[in-house]
Amino acid sequence: MEVLWSRSLHMRPSSSTLAATAEAVVVAERRSRLVRLDLRTGEPLWEQRVEDCYGSTVLTADTCLHLSQTGVLHCFDLSSGNRLWSTPQPWDRRDLSVSGTTILVGGWRGYHPLTRLSRAGGEPLPTALGKSFRQLAPLHDLTGRPVLLADPKLPRLWQLDPESGALVADWPLPAPVSVPDGGPAGALTEGGLITFQAGSRIVMAFQPDTGVRELWRHDRDLRHVSTFDGTTLWLLDDAGCTLVDLRDGTRSNVELRASSVPSSVAAGPHGATIAFRDGDIVAVDRDGVALARLRLPIRAGELRRVADGTVLALGKGYLMALAPVLRRDARDARR
């Protein structure tokens, strides 16, 4: 495992202001600007000044949306960085997503109700939802994917039609959705599932064709959950990492030989990369065998997997890109 590039951000980063796709990486830095980076080299392609860098950033195929902490929503051209429009409103600094022609903001901590906006220019659209709804997973596609809403106090999940703003379906849950304060409550996998936690130990999934189903009940409180294609769960708790094959229910503990507590995991088609509080990064295959190990000077608070297996490591004051790990790198893990 090797570091492809590293960039100093000159600030303590927020995971919600890092946005990455197979084609683009945008991150907040210096407390006052957004920067698009070349995924291969880390070199800046453009930068734009914003009011602050503690809100949320989302990428679509052709735009970059940034909602600042002060409540200004900006839309930039993803290729050139040119500002297309900006609109100031008293919105929350979290929970920003795009589905079809609609932008959704608000709901964070229940400070302001969920609000619908036009993607074309940021104009408000009619909405009649309460303050308690939280968006389950930030979306960044233009296909009109269903938007899921949760109330952290109620064991129920709702589906919102982003084009009309109407609630079109709902499902009971075994426990309320676990909604973290600093990040999304759910994640969209490459297999099309939206996965999330109900309570502290139950992993759930949503798929438009089948609705909501339970994937796994863990025997310890979960810290982090990652899945790539809906067939394998990587579960982190204070005791370590558990690998679950959902096809047959097989469970195995990943032997990491680490003295620290795992903090984040990024799953891929051939395995996962796991970060620890003490700065260790370990890559493991789908059998839980360690392939490579890397020691970073500062611990990574979050890992993001992007194109070709590259993993972005976001830490205190920096962003790093780690090269994909192949099985032949296993000799490095045994050194």
C-alpha positions as YAML, in Angstrom:
chain: A
units: angstrom
residues:
- id: 1
  name: MET
  ca: [0.00, 0.00, 0.00]
- id: 2
  name: GLU
  ca: [1.34, 3.45, -0.84]
- id: 3
  name: VAL
  ca: [0.31, 7.09, -0.62]
- id: 4
  name: LEU
  ca: [-0.33, 8.49, -4.11]
- id: 5
  name: TRP
  ca: [-0.49, 12.08, -2.94]
- id: 6
  name: SER
  ca: [-1.20, 14.18, 0.14]
- id: 7
  name: ARG
  ca: [-2.63, 17.70, 0.42]
- id: 8
  name: SER
  ca: [-2.61, 19.96, 3.45]
- id: 9
  name: LEU
  ca: [-6.04, 21.48, 4.07]
- id: 10
  name: HIS
  ca: [-4.88, 24.02, 6.71]
- id: 11
  name: MET
  ca: [-7.99, 23.29, 8.78]
- id: 12
  name: ARG
  ca: [-9.74, 20.51, 10.65]
- id: 13
  name: PRO
  ca: [-11.90, 19.04, 7.87]
- id: 14
  name: SER
  ca: [-15.51, 17.97, 8.04]
- id: 15
  name: SER
  ca: [-16.42, 14.75, 6.24]
- id: 16
  name: SER
  ca: [-19.56, 16.39, 4.84]
- id: 17
  name: THR
  ca: [-17.46, 18.88, 2.85]
- id: 18
  name: LEU
  ca: [-15.49, 16.15, 1.02]
- id: 19
  name: ALA
  ca: [-17.27, 15.01, -2.15]
- id: 20
  name: ALA
  ca: [-15.84, 12.41, -4.54]
- id: 21
  name: THR
  ca: [-16.96, 10.49, -7.61]
- id: 22
  name: ALA
  ca: [-15.13, 8.40, -10.19]
- id: 23
  name: GLU
  ca: [-14.33, 11.60, -12.09]
- id: 24
  name: ALA
  ca: [-13.87, 14.32, -9.47]
- id: 25
  name: VAL
  ca: [-12.72, 15.16, -5.94]
- id: 26
  name: VAL
  ca: [-13.77, 18.41, -4.23]
- id: 27
  name: VAL
  ca: [-12.67, 19.29, -0.71]
- id: 28
  name: ALA
  ca: [-12.87, 22.34, 1.56]
- id: 29
  name: GLU
  ca: [-9.66, 23.98, 2.73]
- id: 30
  name: ARG
  ca: [-8.26, 27.12, 4.41]
- id: 31
  name: ARG
  ca: [-11.69, 27.79, 5.96]
- id: 32
  name: SER
  ca: [-12.73, 29.84, 2.96]
- id: 33
  name: ARG
  ca: [-12.56, 27.92, -0.30]
- id: 34
  name: LEU
  ca: [-13.51, 24.80, -2.23]
- id: 35
  name: VAL
  ca: [-10.87, 23.10, -4.35]
- id: 36
  name: ARG
  ca: [-11.30, 20.49, -7.08]
- id: 37
  name: LEU
  ca: [-8.35, 18.10, -7.21]
- id: 38
  name: ASP
  ca: [-7.02, 15.74, -9.85]
- id: 39
  name: LEU
  ca: [-7.71, 12.27, -8.48]
- id: 40
  name: ARG
  ca: [-4.47, 10.84, -9.89]
- id: 41
  name: THR
  ca: [-2.04, 13.55, -8.76]
- id: 42
  name: GLY
  ca: [-3.80, 15.69, -6.15]
- id: 43
  name: GLU
  ca: [-3.06, 18.83, -8.16]
- id: 44
  name: PRO
  ca: [-5.72, 21.58, -7.96]
- id: 45
  name: LEU
  ca: [-7.87, 22.10, -11.06]
- id: 46
  name: TRP
  ca: [-9.88, 25.07, -9.74]
- id: 47
  name: GLU
  ca: [-10.80, 26.79, -6.51]
- id: 48
  name: GLN
  ca: [-13.69, 29.01, -5.42]
- id: 49
  name: ARG
  ca: [-14.09, 31.16, -2.32]
- id: 50
  name: VAL
  ca: [-17.11, 30.51, -0.09]
- id: 51
  name: GLU
  ca: [-18.34, 31.97, 3.22]
- id: 52
  name: ASP
  ca: [-17.06, 29.03, 5.25]
- id: 53
  name: CYS
  ca: [-16.05, 25.39, 4.88]
- id: 54
  name: TYR
  ca: [-18.17, 23.67, 7.52]
- id: 55
  name: GLY
  ca: [-21.32, 22.83, 5.57]
- id: 56
  name: SER
  ca: [-22.03, 20.15, 2.96]
- id: 57
  name: THR
  ca: [-20.79, 19.49, -0.56]
- id: 58
  name: VAL
  ca: [-22.40, 17.26, -3.20]
- id: 59
  name: LEU
  ca: [-21.33, 16.50, -6.79]
- id: 60
  name: THR
  ca: [-23.51, 15.68, -9.77]
- id: 61
  name: ALA
  ca: [-22.26, 14.76, -13.23]
- id: 62
  name: ASP
  ca: [-21.75, 18.42, -14.17]
- id: 63
  name: THR
  ca: [-22.09, 20.58, -11.05]
- id: 64
  name: CYS
  ca: [-20.73, 21.04, -7.53]
- id: 65
  name: LEU
  ca: [-23.21, 22.15, -4.86]
- id: 66
  name: HIS
  ca: [-22.00, 23.61, -1.56]
- id: 67
  name: LEU
  ca: [-24.21, 24.62, 1.36]
- id: 68
  name: SER
  ca: [-22.23, 26.79, 3.75]
- id: 69
  name: GLN
  ca: [-22.70, 26.88, 7.51]
- id: 70
  name: THR
  ca: [-24.06, 30.40, 7.20]
- id: 71
  name: GLY
  ca: [-26.85, 29.15, 4.92]
- id: 72
  name: VAL
  ca: [-25.78, 30.13, 1.39]
- id: 73
  name: LEU
  ca: [-26.24, 27.48, -1.29]
- id: 74
  name: HIS
  ca: [-23.78, 27.72, -4.20]
- id: 75
  name: CYS
  ca: [-23.81, 25.90, -7.54]
- id: 76
  name: PHE
  ca: [-20.53, 25.67, -9.47]
- id: 77
  name: ASP
  ca: [-19.76, 24.21, -12.88]
- id: 78
  name: LEU
  ca: [-17.82, 21.05, -12.06]
- id: 79
  name: SER
  ca: [-15.53, 21.27, -15.08]
- id: 80
  name: SER
  ca: [-14.51, 24.94, -14.93]
- id: 81
  name: GLY
  ca: [-15.38, 25.93, -11.36]
- id: 82
  name: ASN
  ca: [-17.41, 28.89, -12.60]
- id: 83
  name: ARG
  ca: [-20.18, 29.99, -10.23]
- id: 84
  name: LEU
  ca: [-23.57, 29.29, -11.87]
- id: 85
  name: TRP
  ca: [-25.77, 30.68, -9.09]
- id: 86
  name: SER
  ca: [-25.92, 31.32, -5.34]
- id: 87
  name: THR
  ca: [-28.94, 31.75, -3.10]
- id: 88
  name: PRO
  ca: [-28.90, 32.80, 0.59]
- id: 89
  name: GLN
  ca: [-31.53, 31.28, 2.90]
- id: 90
  name: PRO
  ca: [-31.68, 30.33, 6.61]
- id: 91
  name: TRP
  ca: [-31.05, 26.64, 6.00]
- id: 92
  name: ASP
  ca: [-29.14, 24.03, 7.95]
- id: 93
  name: ARG
  ca: [-25.52, 23.40, 7.18]
- id: 94
  name: ARG
  ca: [-26.03, 19.63, 6.70]
- id: 95
  name: ASP
  ca: [-28.12, 17.20, 4.68]
- id: 96
  name: LEU
  ca: [-27.78, 18.34, 1.08]
- id: 97
  name: SER
  ca: [-28.75, 16.08, -1.81]
- id: 98
  name: VAL
  ca: [-29.91, 16.09, -5.43]
- id: 99
  name: SER
  ca: [-32.48, 13.81, -7.03]
- id: 100
  name: GLY
  ca: [-33.73, 14.48, -10.54]
- id: 101
  name: THR
  ca: [-34.34, 18.21, -10.96]
- id: 102
  name: THR
  ca: [-34.74, 18.79, -7.21]
- id: 103
  name: ILE
  ca: [-32.31, 19.82, -4.47]
- id: 104
  name: LEU
  ca: [-33.16, 18.95, -0.86]
- id: 105
  name: VAL
  ca: [-31.71, 20.76, 2.14]
- id: 106
  name: GLY
  ca: [-32.48, 20.96, 5.85]
- id: 107
  name: GLY
  ca: [-33.60, 18.69, 8.65]
- id: 108
  name: TRP
  ca: [-30.28, 18.66, 10.53]
- id: 109
  name: ARG
  ca: [-30.94, 18.55, 14.29]
- id: 110
  name: GLY
  ca: [-34.51, 19.60, 13.58]
- id: 111
  name: TYR
  ca: [-33.54, 23.28, 13.36]
- id: 112
  name: HIS
  ca: [-35.31, 23.87, 10.05]
- id: 113
  name: PRO
  ca: [-37.79, 21.78, 8.04]
- id: 114
  name: LEU
  ca: [-36.71, 19.90, 4.94]
- id: 115
  name: THR
  ca: [-36.87, 22.24, 1.95]
- id: 116
  name: ARG
  ca: [-37.09, 21.52, -1.79]
- id: 117
  name: LEU
  ca: [-35.30, 23.75, -4.32]
- id: 118
  name: SER
  ca: [-35.03, 23.88, -8.08]
- id: 119
  name: ARG
  ca: [-31.73, 22.50, -9.37]
- id: 120
  name: ALA
  ca: [-31.84, 24.94, -12.29]
- id: 121
  name: GLY
  ca: [-31.57, 28.09, -10.18]
- id: 122
  name: GLY
  ca: [-32.08, 27.33, -6.49]
- id: 123
  name: GLU
  ca: [-35.63, 28.68, -6.29]
- id: 124
  name: PRO
  ca: [-37.72, 27.31, -3.37]
- id: 125
  name: LEU
  ca: [-40.39, 24.73, -4.24]
- id: 126
  name: PRO
  ca: [-43.56, 23.92, -2.25]
- id: 127
  name: THR
  ca: [-42.86, 21.67, 0.73]
- id: 128
  name: ALA
  ca: [-45.06, 20.60, 3.66]
- id: 129
  name: LEU
  ca: [-42.80, 18.56, 5.95]
- id: 130
  name: GLY
  ca: [-42.02, 18.91, 9.64]
- id: 131
  name: LYS
  ca: [-38.69, 19.80, 11.23]
- id: 132
  name: SER
  ca: [-38.02, 16.32, 12.56]
- id: 133
  name: PHE
  ca: [-37.33, 14.63, 9.21]
- id: 134
  name: ARG
  ca: [-33.73, 13.80, 8.33]
- id: 135
  name: GLN
  ca: [-32.50, 12.69, 4.91]
- id: 136
  name: LEU
  ca: [-31.22, 9.15, 5.12]
- id: 137
  name: ALA
  ca: [-28.43, 9.28, 2.53]
- id: 138
  name: PRO
  ca: [-27.10, 12.17, 0.46]
- id: 139
  name: LEU
  ca: [-27.81, 11.57, -3.23]
- id: 140
  name: HIS
  ca: [-26.11, 13.05, -6.25]
- id: 141
  name: ASP
  ca: [-27.80, 11.64, -9.31]
- id: 142
  name: LEU
  ca: [-30.23, 13.00, -11.87]
- id: 143
  name: THR
  ca: [-32.49, 9.98, -12.25]
- id: 144
  name: GLY
  ca: [-35.03, 10.90, -9.60]
- id: 145
  name: ARG
  ca: [-33.95, 8.19, -7.16]
- id: 146
  name: PRO
  ca: [-36.29, 7.87, -4.15]
- id: 147
  name: VAL
  ca: [-35.39, 10.01, -1.16]
- id: 148
  name: LEU
  ca: [-35.69, 8.31, 2.25]
- id: 149
  name: LEU
  ca: [-36.54, 10.24, 5.41]
- id: 150
  name: ALA
  ca: [-36.19, 9.28, 9.06]
- id: 151
  name: ASP
  ca: [-37.27, 10.70, 12.39]
- id: 152
  name: PRO
  ca: [-34.61, 9.83, 15.00]
- id: 153
  name: LYS
  ca: [-37.34, 9.41, 17.64]
- id: 154
  name: LEU
  ca: [-39.71, 7.14, 15.67]
- id: 155
  name: PRO
  ca: [-39.18, 3.54, 14.43]
- id: 156
  name: ARG
  ca: [-40.33, 4.29, 10.89]
- id: 157
  name: LEU
  ca: [-38.96, 5.11, 7.43]
- id: 158
  name: TRP
  ca: [-40.65, 7.34, 4.84]
- id: 159
  name: GLN
  ca: [-40.17, 7.69, 1.08]
- id: 160
  name: LEU
  ca: [-40.37, 11.15, -0.45]
- id: 161
  name: ASP
  ca: [-41.12, 11.84, -4.10]
- id: 162
  name: PRO
  ca: [-38.54, 14.58, -4.81]
- id: 163
  name: GLU
  ca: [-40.44, 15.98, -7.79]
- id: 164
  name: SER
  ca: [-43.75, 16.55, -5.96]
- id: 165
  name: GLY
  ca: [-42.56, 16.80, -2.35]
- id: 166
  name: ALA
  ca: [-45.18, 14.23, -1.27]
- id: 167
  name: LEU
  ca: [-44.64, 11.26, 1.06]
- id: 168
  name: VAL
  ca: [-45.53, 8.23, -1.06]
- id: 169
  name: ALA
  ca: [-44.72, 5.25, 1.20]
- id: 170
  name: ASP
  ca: [-43.59, 4.31, 4.70]
- id: 171
  name: TRP
  ca: [-42.35, 1.22, 6.54]
- id: 172
  name: PRO
  ca: [-42.12, 0.20, 10.23]
- id: 173
  name: LEU
  ca: [-38.66, -0.45, 11.67]
- id: 174
  name: PRO
  ca: [-37.49, -2.50, 14.66]
- id: 175
  name: ALA
  ca: [-35.94, 0.67, 16.14]
- id: 176
  name: PRO
  ca: [-35.48, 4.33, 15.17]
- id: 177
  name: VAL
  ca: [-32.84, 5.09, 12.54]
- id: 178
  name: SER
  ca: [-29.44, 5.85, 14.04]
- id: 179
  name: VAL
  ca: [-28.67, 9.39, 12.82]
- id: 180
  name: PRO
  ca: [-25.10, 10.62, 13.44]
- id: 181
  name: ASP
  ca: [-24.61, 14.32, 14.06]
- id: 182
  name: GLY
  ca: [-21.72, 14.83, 11.67]
- id: 183
  name: GLY
  ca: [-22.56, 12.65, 8.69]
- id: 184
  name: PRO
  ca: [-25.26, 10.82, 6.72]
- id: 185
  name: ALA
  ca: [-27.45, 8.18, 8.34]
- id: 186
  name: GLY
  ca: [-27.27, 5.87, 5.32]
- id: 187
  name: ALA
  ca: [-25.08, 4.95, 2.37]
- id: 188
  name: LEU
  ca: [-25.81, 4.12, -1.27]
- id: 189
  name: THR
  ca: [-23.96, 0.99, -2.43]
- id: 190
  name: GLU
  ca: [-22.86, 0.21, -5.97]
- id: 191
  name: GLY
  ca: [-25.36, -2.63, -5.95]
- id: 192
  name: GLY
  ca: [-28.22, -0.13, -5.64]
- id: 193
  name: LEU
  ca: [-29.04, -0.67, -1.95]
- id: 194
  name: ILE
  ca: [-29.34, 2.10, 0.59]
- id: 195
  name: THR
  ca: [-28.06, 0.69, 3.87]
- id: 196
  name: PHE
  ca: [-28.63, 2.20, 7.32]
- id: 197
  name: GLN
  ca: [-28.76, 1.33, 11.03]
- id: 198
  name: ALA
  ca: [-31.89, 0.89, 13.11]
- id: 199
  name: GLY
  ca: [-30.88, 1.39, 16.72]
- id: 200
  name: SER
  ca: [-27.27, 0.63, 17.61]
- id: 201
  name: ARG
  ca: [-27.02, -2.97, 16.34]
- id: 202
  name: ILE
  ca: [-29.40, -3.63, 13.43]
- id: 203
  name: VAL
  ca: [-28.35, -3.15, 9.80]
- id: 204
  name: MET
  ca: [-31.22, -2.45, 7.37]
- id: 205
  name: ALA
  ca: [-31.45, -2.00, 3.60]
- id: 206
  name: PHE
  ca: [-33.81, -0.30, 1.17]
- id: 207
  name: GLN
  ca: [-34.28, -1.09, -2.50]
- id: 208
  name: PRO
  ca: [-37.01, 0.50, -4.65]
- id: 209
  name: ASP
  ca: [-38.29, -2.85, -5.95]
- id: 210
  name: THR
  ca: [-38.43, -4.66, -2.61]
- id: 211
  name: GLY
  ca: [-38.75, -1.93, 0.04]
- id: 212
  name: VAL
  ca: [-37.12, -2.29, 3.48]
- id: 213
  name: ARG
  ca: [-35.54, -5.44, 4.87]
- id: 214
  name: GLU
  ca: [-33.30, -6.41, 7.76]
- id: 215
  name: LEU
  ca: [-29.77, -7.47, 6.80]
- id: 216
  name: TRP
  ca: [-28.10, -8.29, 10.12]
- id: 217
  name: ARG
  ca: [-28.40, -8.09, 13.92]
- id: 218
  name: HIS
  ca: [-25.07, -7.63, 15.61]
- id: 219
  name: ASP
  ca: [-24.23, -8.67, 19.17]
- id: 220
  name: ARG
  ca: [-22.35, -5.45, 19.96]
- id: 221
  name: ASP
  ca: [-22.98, -1.75, 19.37]
- id: 222
  name: LEU
  ca: [-21.79, -0.76, 15.91]
- id: 223
  name: ARG
  ca: [-19.40, 2.11, 15.19]
- id: 224
  name: HIS
  ca: [-19.31, 1.94, 11.39]
- id: 225
  name: VAL
  ca: [-20.91, -0.16, 8.64]
- id: 226
  name: SER
  ca: [-19.77, -0.49, 5.04]
- id: 227
  name: THR
  ca: [-20.97, -2.63, 2.13]
- id: 228
  name: PHE
  ca: [-19.96, -2.52, -1.52]
- id: 229
  name: ASP
  ca: [-22.49, -4.56, -3.49]
- id: 230
  name: GLY
  ca: [-25.03, -5.66, -0.93]
- id: 231
  name: THR
  ca: [-23.54, -9.14, -0.43]
- id: 232
  name: THR
  ca: [-20.85, -8.46, 2.18]
- id: 233
  name: LEU
  ca: [-21.04, -6.38, 5.35]
- id: 234
  name: TRP
  ca: [-17.98, -4.94, 7.05]
- id: 235
  name: LEU
  ca: [-18.96, -4.10, 10.64]
- id: 236
  name: LEU
  ca: [-16.78, -2.10, 13.03]
- id: 237
  name: ASP
  ca: [-17.26, -2.07, 16.80]
- id: 238
  name: ASP
  ca: [-14.98, -1.42, 19.75]
- id: 239
  name: ALA
  ca: [-13.78, -5.04, 19.65]
- id: 240
  name: GLY
  ca: [-12.64, -4.95, 16.01]
- id: 241
  name: CYS
  ca: [-14.03, -5.83, 12.59]
- id: 242
  name: THR
  ca: [-16.60, -8.48, 11.65]
- id: 243
  name: LEU
  ca: [-17.14, -9.74, 8.09]
- id: 244
  name: VAL
  ca: [-20.63, -11.03, 7.20]
- id: 245
  name: ASP
  ca: [-21.49, -12.83, 3.94]
- id: 246
  name: LEU
  ca: [-25.19, -12.03, 3.46]
- id: 247
  name: ARG
  ca: [-25.67, -14.82, 0.93]
- id: 248
  name: ASP
  ca: [-25.36, -17.56, 3.55]
- id: 249
  name: GLY
  ca: [-25.06, -15.68, 6.85]
- id: 250
  name: THR
  ca: [-21.44, -16.72, 7.37]
- id: 251
  name: ARG
  ca: [-19.70, -14.54, 9.96]
- id: 252
  name: SER
  ca: [-15.98, -14.21, 10.61]
- id: 253
  name: ASN
  ca: [-13.83, -11.93, 12.71]
- id: 254
  name: VAL
  ca: [-11.09, -10.13, 10.81]
- id: 255
  name: GLU
  ca: [-7.71, -10.74, 12.45]
- id: 256
  name: LEU
  ca: [-5.98, -7.37, 12.22]
- id: 257
  name: ARG
  ca: [-3.34, -7.63, 14.95]
- id: 258
  name: ALA
  ca: [-3.97, -4.01, 15.86]
- id: 259
  name: SER
  ca: [-3.78, -2.48, 19.31]
- id: 260
  name: SER
  ca: [-6.07, 0.45, 18.50]
- id: 261
  name: VAL
  ca: [-9.82, 0.79, 17.89]
- id: 262
  name: PRO
  ca: [-11.01, 0.86, 14.24]
- id: 263
  name: SER
  ca: [-12.67, 4.11, 13.20]
- id: 264
  name: SER
  ca: [-13.69, 3.77, 9.53]
- id: 265
  name: VAL
  ca: [-13.96, 1.18, 6.77]
- id: 266
  name: ALA
  ca: [-14.29, 1.53, 2.99]
- id: 267
  name: ALA
  ca: [-15.44, -1.62, 1.18]
- id: 268
  name: GLY
  ca: [-14.74, -2.61, -2.42]
- id: 269
  name: PRO
  ca: [-15.35, -5.60, -4.71]
- id: 270
  name: HIS
  ca: [-12.26, -7.49, -3.50]
- id: 271
  name: GLY
  ca: [-12.03, -6.43, 0.14]
- id: 272
  name: ALA
  ca: [-11.87, -3.36, 2.35]
- id: 273
  name: THR
  ca: [-9.55, -0.73, 3.78]
- id: 274
  name: ILE
  ca: [-9.80, -0.10, 7.54]
- id: 275
  name: ALA
  ca: [-8.54, 2.94, 9.47]
- id: 276
  name: PHE
  ca: [-7.60, 2.92, 13.17]
- id: 277
  name: ARG
  ca: [-7.47, 5.69, 15.75]
- id: 278
  name: ASP
  ca: [-3.69, 5.42, 16.13]
- id: 279
  name: GLY
  ca: [-3.03, 6.11, 12.42]
- id: 280
  name: ASP
  ca: [-2.79, 2.55, 11.10]
- id: 281
  name: ILE
  ca: [-4.43, 1.74, 7.74]
- id: 282
  name: VAL
  ca: [-4.95, -1.95, 6.91]
- id: 283
  name: ALA
  ca: [-6.18, -3.44, 3.63]
- id: 284
  name: VAL
  ca: [-7.87, -6.85, 3.83]
- id: 285
  name: ASP
  ca: [-9.36, -9.20, 1.23]
- id: 286
  name: ARG
  ca: [-12.89, -10.67, 1.26]
- id: 287
  name: ASP
  ca: [-11.64, -13.54, 3.43]
- id: 288
  name: GLY
  ca: [-10.47, -11.08, 6.07]
- id: 289
  name: VAL
  ca: [-6.77, -11.69, 5.34]
- id: 290
  name: ALA
  ca: [-4.54, -8.64, 5.75]
- id: 291
  name: LEU
  ca: [-2.87, -7.67, 2.46]
- id: 292
  name: ALA
  ca: [-1.05, -4.48, 3.37]
- id: 293
  name: ARG
  ca: [-0.49, -2.12, 6.27]
- id: 294
  name: LEU
  ca: [0.42, 1.56, 6.33]
- id: 295
  name: ARG
  ca: [1.18, 3.90, 9.23]
- id: 296
  name: LEU
  ca: [0.01, 7.49, 8.78]
- id: 297
  name: PRO
  ca: [1.41, 10.36, 10.88]
- id: 298
  name: ILE
  ca: [-2.12, 11.44, 11.84]
- id: 299
  name: ARG
  ca: [-5.15, 9.18, 12.13]
- id: 300
  name: ALA
  ca: [-7.72, 9.15, 9.34]
- id: 301
  name: GLY
  ca: [-11.18, 10.10, 10.57]
- id: 302
  name: GLU
  ca: [-12.90, 8.81, 7.45]
- id: 303
  name: LEU
  ca: [-12.11, 6.67, 4.40]
- id: 304
  name: ARG
  ca: [-13.79, 7.02, 0.99]
- id: 305
  name: ARG
  ca: [-13.37, 4.54, -1.84]
- id: 306
  name: VAL
  ca: [-13.42, 6.06, -5.33]
- id: 307
  name: ALA
  ca: [-12.46, 5.03, -8.88]
- id: 308
  name: ASP
  ca: [-10.21, 2.01, -9.52]
- id: 309
  name: GLY
  ca: [-10.05, 1.13, -5.85]
- id: 310
  name: THR
  ca: [-8.32, 4.37, -4.82]
- id: 311
  name: VAL
  ca: [-9.13, 5.25, -1.20]
- id: 312
  name: LEU
  ca: [-9.25, 8.82, 0.11]
- id: 313
  name: ALA
  ca: [-8.18, 9.24, 3.74]
- id: 314
  name: LEU
  ca: [-9.47, 12.39, 5.44]
- id: 315
  name: GLY
  ca: [-7.58, 13.30, 8.60]
- id: 316
  name: LYS
  ca: [-6.82, 16.27, 10.84]
- id: 317
  name: GLY
  ca: [-5.53, 18.90, 8.43]
- id: 318
  name: TYR
  ca: [-4.91, 16.71, 5.39]
- id: 319
  name: LEU
  ca: [-6.38, 14.63, 2.57]
- id: 320
  name: MET
  ca: [-4.48, 11.63, 1.21]
- id: 321
  name: ALA
  ca: [-5.08, 9.26, -1.71]
- id: 322
  name: LEU
  ca: [-4.03, 5.64, -1.20]
- id: 323
  name: ALA
  ca: [-3.26, 3.35, -4.13]
- id: 324
  name: PRO
  ca: [-5.40, 0.24, -4.74]
- id: 325
  name: VAL
  ca: [-4.12, -2.86, -2.94]
- id: 326
  name: LEU
  ca: [-3.63, -6.16, -4.78]
- id: 327
  name: ARG
  ca: [-3.13, -9.61, -3.26]
- id: 328
  name: ARG
  ca: [0.58, -9.58, -4.11]
- id: 329
  name: ASP
  ca: [0.96, -6.77, -1.58]
- id: 330
  name: ALA
  ca: [0.26, -9.24, 1.24]
- id: 331
  name: ARG
  ca: [4.00, -9.58, 1.85]
- id: 332
  name: ASP
  ca: [4.00, -5.95, 3.05]
- id: 333
  name: ALA
  ca: [1.42, -6.73, 5.73]
- id: 334
  name: ARG
  ca: [3.60, -9.50, 7.21]
- id: 335
  name: ARG
  ca: [6.70, -7.35, 7.60]
...
